Tab-separated table of C-alpha atoms and ligand atoms in Angstrom:
chain	number	residue	atom	x	y	z
A	1	MET	CA	-6.905	79.181	151.538
A	2	LYS	CA	-8.376	75.854	150.577
A	3	PRO	CA	-10.890	74.179	152.978
A	4	ARG	CA	-8.248	71.539	153.777
A	5	ASP	CA	-5.731	74.166	154.803
A	6	ILE	CA	-8.278	76.083	156.874
A	7	PHE	CA	-9.221	72.873	158.731
A	8	LEU	CA	-5.604	71.854	159.381
A	9	THR	CA	-4.622	75.362	160.425
A	10	LYS	CA	-7.559	75.585	162.846
A	11	LEU	CA	-6.541	72.246	164.387
A	12	HIS	CA	-3.538	74.188	165.696
A	13	ARG	CA	-5.539	77.353	166.467
A	14	GLY	CA	-3.723	79.143	163.649
A	15	ALA	CA	-4.935	82.198	161.751
A	16	ALA	CA	-7.207	81.562	158.766
A	17	PRO	CA	-9.685	83.717	156.764
A	18	ARG	CA	-12.607	82.016	158.521
A	19	ALA	CA	-13.460	79.377	161.119
A	20	ALA	CA	-13.386	75.754	159.957
A	21	VAL	CA	-16.445	73.498	159.701
A	22	GLY	CA	-15.943	69.827	160.394
A	23	SER	CA	-16.571	66.685	162.335
A	24	ALA	CA	-14.382	64.022	163.873
A	25	THR	CA	-17.333	61.588	163.903
A	26	SER	CA	-20.001	60.468	161.424
A	27	ILE	CA	-22.148	63.076	159.647
A	28	VAL	CA	-24.202	60.460	157.767
A	29	THR	CA	-28.003	60.686	157.793
A	30	THR	CA	-30.479	58.411	156.009
A	31	ASP	CA	-31.515	61.256	153.666
A	32	LEU	CA	-27.838	61.792	152.793
A	33	MET	CA	-27.576	58.072	152.011
A	34	ASP	CA	-30.608	58.436	149.668
A	35	LYS	CA	-29.116	61.503	148.011
A	36	ILE	CA	-25.758	59.737	147.340
A	37	GLY	CA	-27.259	56.346	146.568
A	38	VAL	CA	-25.119	54.487	149.139
A	39	THR	CA	-26.638	53.120	152.346
A	40	PHE	CA	-25.587	51.383	155.580
A	41	PRO	CA	-24.488	48.620	156.022
A	42	ASP	CA	-22.808	48.650	152.570
A	43	ALA	CA	-20.938	51.862	153.433
A	44	HIS	CA	-19.203	50.055	156.344
A	45	LEU	CA	-18.159	47.056	154.254
A	46	ASP	CA	-17.242	48.279	150.762
A	47	PRO	CA	-14.367	50.786	150.420
A	48	GLU	CA	-15.717	52.488	147.279
A	49	LYS	CA	-19.135	53.015	148.889
A	50	MET	CA	-17.563	54.113	152.136
A	51	ALA	CA	-15.450	56.718	150.303
A	52	LEU	CA	-18.397	57.933	148.197
A	53	LEU	CA	-20.617	58.571	151.242
A	54	ALA	CA	-17.750	60.176	153.232
A	55	ALA	CA	-16.882	62.490	150.320
A	56	ALA	CA	-20.424	63.912	150.481
A	57	GLY	CA	-19.468	65.528	153.752
A	58	HIS	CA	-17.405	67.938	151.681
A	59	THR	CA	-19.041	67.930	148.247
A	60	GLU	CA	-22.665	67.989	149.437
A	61	LEU	CA	-22.603	69.395	152.961
A	62	GLY	CA	-19.750	71.840	152.576
A	63	PHE	CA	-17.650	70.590	155.529
A	64	ASP	CA	-13.887	71.222	155.346
A	65	ASN	CA	-13.041	67.562	156.191
A	66	VAL	CA	-14.165	64.084	155.315
A	67	MET	CA	-14.146	61.073	157.714
A	68	PRO	CA	-15.125	57.585	156.472
A	69	LEU	CA	-15.183	55.465	159.635
A	70	PHE	CA	-18.851	55.869	160.492
A	71	SER	CA	-19.045	53.059	163.018
A	72	VAL	CA	-17.230	52.359	166.298
A	73	TRP	CA	-16.547	48.672	165.486
A	74	HIS	CA	-14.033	48.565	162.599
A	75	GLU	CA	-10.810	47.645	164.351
A	76	SER	CA	-12.713	45.703	167.038
A	77	ALA	CA	-14.139	43.475	164.287
A	78	ALA	CA	-10.565	42.958	163.133
A	79	LEU	CA	-9.628	41.965	166.702
A	80	GLY	CA	-12.304	39.243	166.689
A	81	CYS	CA	-15.472	40.923	167.959
A	82	ARG	CA	-18.616	39.589	166.273
A	83	VAL	CA	-20.286	42.622	164.677
A	84	ASP	CA	-23.819	43.054	163.444
A	85	TRP	CA	-23.336	45.789	160.846
A	86	GLY	CA	-26.914	47.105	161.246
A	87	HIS	CA	-28.983	48.579	158.447
A	88	ARG	CA	-29.980	51.841	156.809
A	89	GLY	CA	-31.563	53.160	160.011
A	90	ARG	CA	-29.347	51.566	162.661
A	91	MET	CA	-25.630	51.831	163.508
A	92	PRO	CA	-23.632	48.618	163.960
A	93	ASP	CA	-23.353	46.811	167.279
A	94	GLY	CA	-20.870	44.203	168.449
A	95	HIS	CA	-20.053	41.511	170.997
A	96	SER	CA	-16.984	41.144	173.136
A	97	VAL	CA	-14.289	38.544	172.343
A	98	CYS	CA	-13.780	37.552	175.991
A	99	THR	CA	-16.083	37.256	179.002
A	100	SER	CA	-13.418	37.664	181.721
A	101	ILE	CA	-10.421	39.917	182.153
A	102	ASP	CA	-8.500	36.665	182.831
A	103	ASP	CA	-9.352	35.102	179.478
A	104	PRO	CA	-6.322	34.785	177.209
A	105	PHE	CA	-6.556	37.427	174.494
A	106	GLN	CA	-4.069	37.771	171.679
A	107	VAL	CA	-4.066	40.635	169.184
A	108	PRO	CA	-4.224	38.798	165.837
A	109	ASP	CA	-0.882	39.292	163.982
A	110	GLN	CA	-2.536	40.291	160.707
A	111	PHE	CA	-5.428	42.386	162.117
A	112	LEU	CA	-4.713	45.285	159.688
A	113	LYS	CA	-5.435	42.910	156.822
A	114	GLU	CA	-8.845	41.919	158.201
A	115	PRO	CA	-11.805	43.630	156.463
A	116	GLY	CA	-12.575	45.688	159.615
A	117	CYS	CA	-9.313	47.572	159.026
A	118	ALA	CA	-8.616	46.961	155.356
A	119	VAL	CA	-11.927	48.510	154.164
A	120	PRO	CA	-11.460	51.908	155.859
A	121	LEU	CA	-7.778	51.956	154.896
A	122	LYS	CA	-8.663	51.564	151.258
A	123	ALA	CA	-11.457	54.170	151.599
A	124	LEU	CA	-8.950	56.689	153.016
A	125	GLN	CA	-6.682	56.064	150.034
A	126	LEU	CA	-9.612	56.724	147.633
A	127	LEU	CA	-10.678	59.863	149.510
A	128	LYS	CA	-7.112	61.205	149.424
A	129	LYS	CA	-7.080	60.776	145.669
A	130	GLU	CA	-10.595	62.113	144.992
A	131	VAL	CA	-11.097	65.009	147.440
A	132	GLY	CA	-7.808	65.159	149.336
A	133	SER	CA	-6.471	68.283	147.578
A	134	GLU	CA	-9.562	70.268	148.640
A	135	ALA	CA	-10.728	68.700	151.919
A	136	ALA	CA	-8.804	67.401	154.909
A	137	VAL	CA	-8.922	63.608	155.111
A	138	VAL	CA	-9.489	62.541	158.703
A	139	GLY	CA	-9.109	58.940	159.919
A	140	LYS	CA	-10.382	57.472	163.185
A	141	VAL	CA	-9.004	55.077	165.743
A	142	PHE	CA	-10.242	53.996	169.162
A	143	GLY	CA	-8.122	54.314	172.232
A	144	PRO	CA	-7.327	51.355	174.486
A	145	TRP	CA	-10.091	52.178	176.960
A	146	THR	CA	-12.837	51.716	174.358
A	147	LEU	CA	-11.014	48.712	172.824
A	148	GLY	CA	-10.991	47.219	176.337
A	149	TYR	CA	-14.789	47.613	176.520
A	150	HIS	CA	-15.163	45.954	173.148
A	151	VAL	CA	-12.762	43.059	173.724
A	152	PHE	CA	-13.755	42.231	177.376
A	153	GLY	CA	-17.267	43.744	177.644
A	154	VAL	CA	-18.035	47.113	179.249
A	155	GLU	CA	-19.099	45.787	182.671
A	156	GLU	CA	-16.246	43.307	183.024
A	157	PHE	CA	-13.688	45.932	182.020
A	158	LEU	CA	-15.046	48.602	184.362
A	159	VAL	CA	-15.283	46.266	187.363
A	160	ALA	CA	-11.747	45.063	186.684
A	161	SER	CA	-10.526	48.668	186.540
A	162	LEU	CA	-11.606	49.006	190.189
A	163	LEU	CA	-10.689	45.508	191.494
A	164	GLU	CA	-7.725	44.550	189.356
A	165	PRO	CA	-6.238	47.781	188.004
A	166	ASP	CA	-2.909	46.180	187.112
A	167	LYS	CA	-4.577	43.637	184.815
A	168	VAL	CA	-6.507	46.459	183.116
A	169	LYS	CA	-3.282	48.466	182.705
A	170	HIS	CA	-1.559	45.421	181.206
A	171	HIS	CA	-4.306	44.936	178.604
A	172	MET	CA	-4.405	48.644	177.814
A	173	ARG	CA	-0.668	48.589	177.049
A	174	ARG	CA	-1.286	45.824	174.461
A	175	LEU	CA	-4.368	47.552	173.029
A	176	LEU	CA	-2.436	50.787	172.788
A	177	GLU	CA	-0.287	49.098	170.141
A	178	VAL	CA	-3.461	48.373	168.119
A	179	THR	CA	-4.389	52.034	168.219
A	180	VAL	CA	-0.895	53.117	167.144
A	181	ALA	CA	-0.624	50.514	164.340
A	182	PHE	CA	-4.060	51.350	162.883
A	183	ALA	CA	-3.315	55.102	163.078
A	184	GLU	CA	0.060	54.687	161.320
A	185	ALA	CA	-1.608	52.616	158.593
A	186	GLN	CA	-4.229	55.392	158.113
A	187	ILE	CA	-1.471	58.030	157.812
A	188	GLU	CA	0.197	55.883	155.136
A	189	GLN	CA	-3.031	55.839	153.169
A	190	GLY	CA	-3.295	59.623	153.290
A	191	ALA	CA	-4.992	60.675	156.537
A	192	ASP	CA	-4.071	64.301	157.375
A	193	ALA	CA	-5.349	64.062	160.935
A	194	ILE	CA	-6.918	61.322	163.083
A	195	THR	CA	-9.798	61.176	165.484
A	196	LEU	CA	-8.848	59.425	168.692
A	197	ALA	CA	-12.133	58.329	170.213
A	198	ASP	CA	-12.137	56.932	173.711
A	199	HIS	CA	-15.412	56.436	175.565
A	200	CYS	CA	-14.240	57.674	178.934
A	201	THR	CA	-17.372	59.695	179.551
A	202	ARG	CA	-18.263	60.790	183.109
A	203	ASP	CA	-20.993	58.140	183.448
A	204	LEU	CA	-18.441	55.351	183.014
A	205	CYS	CA	-15.102	56.859	184.015
A	206	SER	CA	-14.438	59.244	186.944
A	207	PRO	CA	-12.003	62.172	186.517
A	208	GLU	CA	-9.551	60.275	188.749
A	209	THR	CA	-9.817	57.216	186.486
A	210	TYR	CA	-9.158	59.488	183.490
A	211	ARG	CA	-6.112	60.900	185.291
A	212	ASP	CA	-4.769	57.503	186.460
A	213	PHE	CA	-5.560	55.273	183.485
A	214	LEU	CA	-5.879	57.516	180.454
A	215	ALA	CA	-4.143	60.877	180.603
A	216	GLU	CA	-0.692	59.300	180.267
A	217	ILE	CA	-1.876	56.974	177.482
A	218	HIS	CA	-3.423	59.829	175.505
A	219	GLN	CA	-0.158	61.759	175.935
A	220	GLU	CA	1.806	58.780	174.672
A	221	LEU	CA	-0.513	58.435	171.637
A	222	HIS	CA	0.070	62.110	170.884
A	223	GLU	CA	3.805	61.567	170.992
A	224	ARG	CA	3.831	58.366	168.901
A	225	ILE	CA	1.219	59.085	166.174
A	226	ARG	CA	2.768	61.397	163.566
A	227	CYS	CA	-0.191	63.584	162.687
A	228	PRO	CA	-2.567	65.940	164.553
A	229	LEU	CA	-4.989	64.121	166.813
A	230	ILE	CA	-8.602	65.097	167.601
A	231	LEU	CA	-9.713	63.504	170.865
A	232	HIS	CA	-13.426	62.728	170.936
A	233	ILE	CA	-15.198	61.953	174.217
A	234	CYS	CA	-18.991	62.073	174.530
A	235	GLY	CA	-20.918	63.543	177.430
A	236	ASP	CA	-20.040	66.057	180.126
A	237	THR	CA	-16.215	66.268	180.123
A	238	SER	CA	-15.886	69.530	182.031
A	239	ASP	CA	-14.149	67.722	184.894
A	240	ARG	CA	-11.384	66.376	182.694
A	241	ILE	CA	-10.694	69.004	180.025
A	242	GLU	CA	-7.855	70.293	182.173
A	243	TYR	CA	-6.221	66.843	182.136
A	244	ILE	CA	-6.798	66.609	178.360
A	245	ARG	CA	-5.149	70.011	177.920
A	246	LYS	CA	-2.018	68.669	179.596
A	247	THR	CA	-1.740	65.668	177.193
A	248	GLY	CA	-0.565	68.013	174.381
A	249	LEU	CA	-3.231	66.686	171.972
A	250	GLU	CA	-4.044	69.211	169.278
A	251	CYS	CA	-7.829	69.291	169.371
A	252	PHE	CA	-10.770	68.173	171.531
A	253	HIS	CA	-14.112	67.348	169.920
A	254	PHE	CA	-16.599	68.149	172.663
A	255	ASP	CA	-20.212	67.462	173.491
A	256	SER	CA	-22.794	70.230	174.055
A	257	LYS	CA	-23.199	68.999	177.649
A	258	VAL	CA	-20.256	71.258	178.296
A	259	PRO	CA	-21.330	74.852	177.496
A	260	ALA	CA	-19.025	76.161	174.731
A	261	ALA	CA	-17.757	79.122	176.762
A	262	GLU	CA	-16.894	76.801	179.650
A	263	ALA	CA	-15.104	74.435	177.282
A	264	ARG	CA	-13.082	77.335	175.860
A	265	ARG	CA	-12.108	78.534	179.344
A	266	LEU	CA	-11.020	75.035	180.492
A	267	ALA	CA	-9.135	74.279	177.271
A	268	GLY	CA	-6.885	77.313	177.589
A	269	GLU	CA	-5.000	78.953	174.733
A	270	LYS	CA	-3.414	75.980	173.046
A	271	LEU	CA	-5.990	73.158	172.811
A	272	ALA	CA	-8.214	73.623	169.732
A	273	LEU	CA	-11.934	72.925	170.118
A	274	MET	CA	-14.306	71.268	167.600
A	275	GLY	CA	-18.016	70.605	167.811
A	276	GLY	CA	-20.336	71.579	170.613
A	277	THR	CA	-23.486	71.898	168.529
A	278	GLY	CA	-26.280	69.830	170.047
A	279	ASN	CA	-27.288	66.873	167.892
A	280	ILE	CA	-30.926	66.628	169.033
A	281	SER	CA	-31.774	70.253	169.873
A	282	ILE	CA	-30.002	71.851	166.860
A	283	ILE	CA	-28.845	69.365	164.241
A	284	ARG	CA	-32.009	67.294	164.237
A	285	ASN	CA	-34.703	69.636	165.438
A	286	GLY	CA	-33.306	73.157	164.880
A	287	THR	CA	-34.689	75.788	162.505
A	288	PRO	CA	-32.257	77.705	160.295
A	289	GLU	CA	-32.475	80.615	162.752
A	290	MET	CA	-31.615	78.371	165.699
A	291	ILE	CA	-28.703	76.873	163.840
A	292	GLU	CA	-27.341	80.322	162.943
A	293	LYS	CA	-27.688	81.512	166.522
A	294	ASP	CA	-25.842	78.445	167.835
A	295	VAL	CA	-23.049	78.895	165.302
A	296	ALA	CA	-22.730	82.610	166.162
A	297	GLU	CA	-22.441	81.803	169.862
A	298	ASN	CA	-19.797	79.110	169.271
A	299	LEU	CA	-17.798	81.490	167.110
A	300	ARG	CA	-18.099	84.250	169.673
A	301	VAL	CA	-16.575	82.186	172.440
A	302	GLY	CA	-13.726	80.912	170.234
A	303	ILE	CA	-14.644	77.452	168.968
A	304	ASP	CA	-12.118	76.705	166.237
A	305	ILE	CA	-13.984	74.102	164.198
A	306	ILE	CA	-17.775	74.451	164.083
A	307	GLY	CA	-19.677	71.132	163.902
A	308	PRO	CA	-21.972	68.567	165.529
A	309	GLU	CA	-21.017	67.307	169.006
A	310	CYS	CA	-20.864	63.599	168.121
A	311	ALA	CA	-22.077	61.191	165.406
A	312	VAL	CA	-25.165	62.867	163.869
A	313	PRO	CA	-28.499	61.077	164.486
A	314	LEU	CA	-29.391	59.071	161.361
A	315	ASP	CA	-32.867	60.681	161.211
A	316	ALA	CA	-31.567	64.290	161.193
A	317	PRO	CA	-32.160	66.246	157.986
A	318	TYR	CA	-28.896	66.801	156.148
A	319	GLU	CA	-30.111	70.230	155.053
A	320	ASN	CA	-29.430	71.305	158.673
A	321	LEU	CA	-25.784	70.297	158.283
A	322	LYS	CA	-25.574	72.361	155.095
A	323	THR	CA	-27.154	75.305	156.955
A	324	LEU	CA	-24.610	74.917	159.746
A	325	ALA	CA	-21.690	74.884	157.276
A	326	ARG	CA	-23.017	77.913	155.404
A	327	ALA	CA	-23.625	79.829	158.665
A	328	ALA	CA	-20.150	79.087	159.965
A	329	LYS	CA	-18.481	80.311	156.804
A	330	LYS	CA	-20.662	83.409	156.462
A	331	LEU	CA	-20.505	84.528	160.108
A	332	SER	CA	-16.836	83.828	160.737
A	333	GLY	CA	-15.804	85.511	157.508
A	334	LYS	CA	-17.104	88.835	158.782
A	335	PRO	CA	-14.286	91.234	159.753
A	336	SER	CA	-16.028	91.941	163.096
A	337	CYS	CA	-15.281	88.369	164.186
A	338	PHE	CA	-11.492	88.963	164.138
B	1	LIG	ZN1	-19.526	60.768	170.916
């Protein structure tokens, strides 16, 4: 089985000769940029450079998928957010379009043609052509909760979700169409699966808020977007994995704040799990022995796609990601694991 097929099979918890290795979020480090000769911010703004750096996830690190949208601001830039694209050692940051939930906000008609969307769409097309027969090509979109933070500002959006929930729901319905349109465009360019990132972490969003504002929307996204979806939420999500399970989404990319065995128990039989390896403790600071031990434990409890919990810290050594990929393939390929 090719790496691509192993990854896509594992997204459905299917049988494969080994576990998959992958990430729904960025695996770029500064030493990987040096190795490939492409750095931030160019890799956010130039489709050829974006594709080249993303391809290294497969060709250099040995992951079974590639994912070129390294930042969280692409479609938000296309919606009108002013974005500082950062530099080699810093991820981009952006500013909201509106200051109040009552400000008029229109989704620009041609937002898919703005560079924020057009660049990653072109990069996905290049990746499909260059590595798409071997590695799974994964796109990324943000859900309407995160887009709401970006368009209206985090504080304004959160306060409004408590005081004026109907207004928030109204905006989320409109932003949902942005998520669907960007996802459909990514599928047209060759994405095999899509990361759906929504920053509804416990610090900012209670389990009841997830249930009332988001579970239905994530279910609708699953029904409308015609490819497997990988939901990514940072932080401790143990109080909402049961709601996520009910959305029907294929896979959940989880943070190590949820112990892997607990995540597996909460996810049940159908929801595939990706990630769970700590970015600081293991990916940045771990020795090869610690990485192997972490991988072995995640395999033992039934994590389907081994990988980092979230976007890898830029100052992590990429050798550790190679070690993780090698360990996952070696340990899961042993007959005793099946
Ligand atoms: Zn994250």
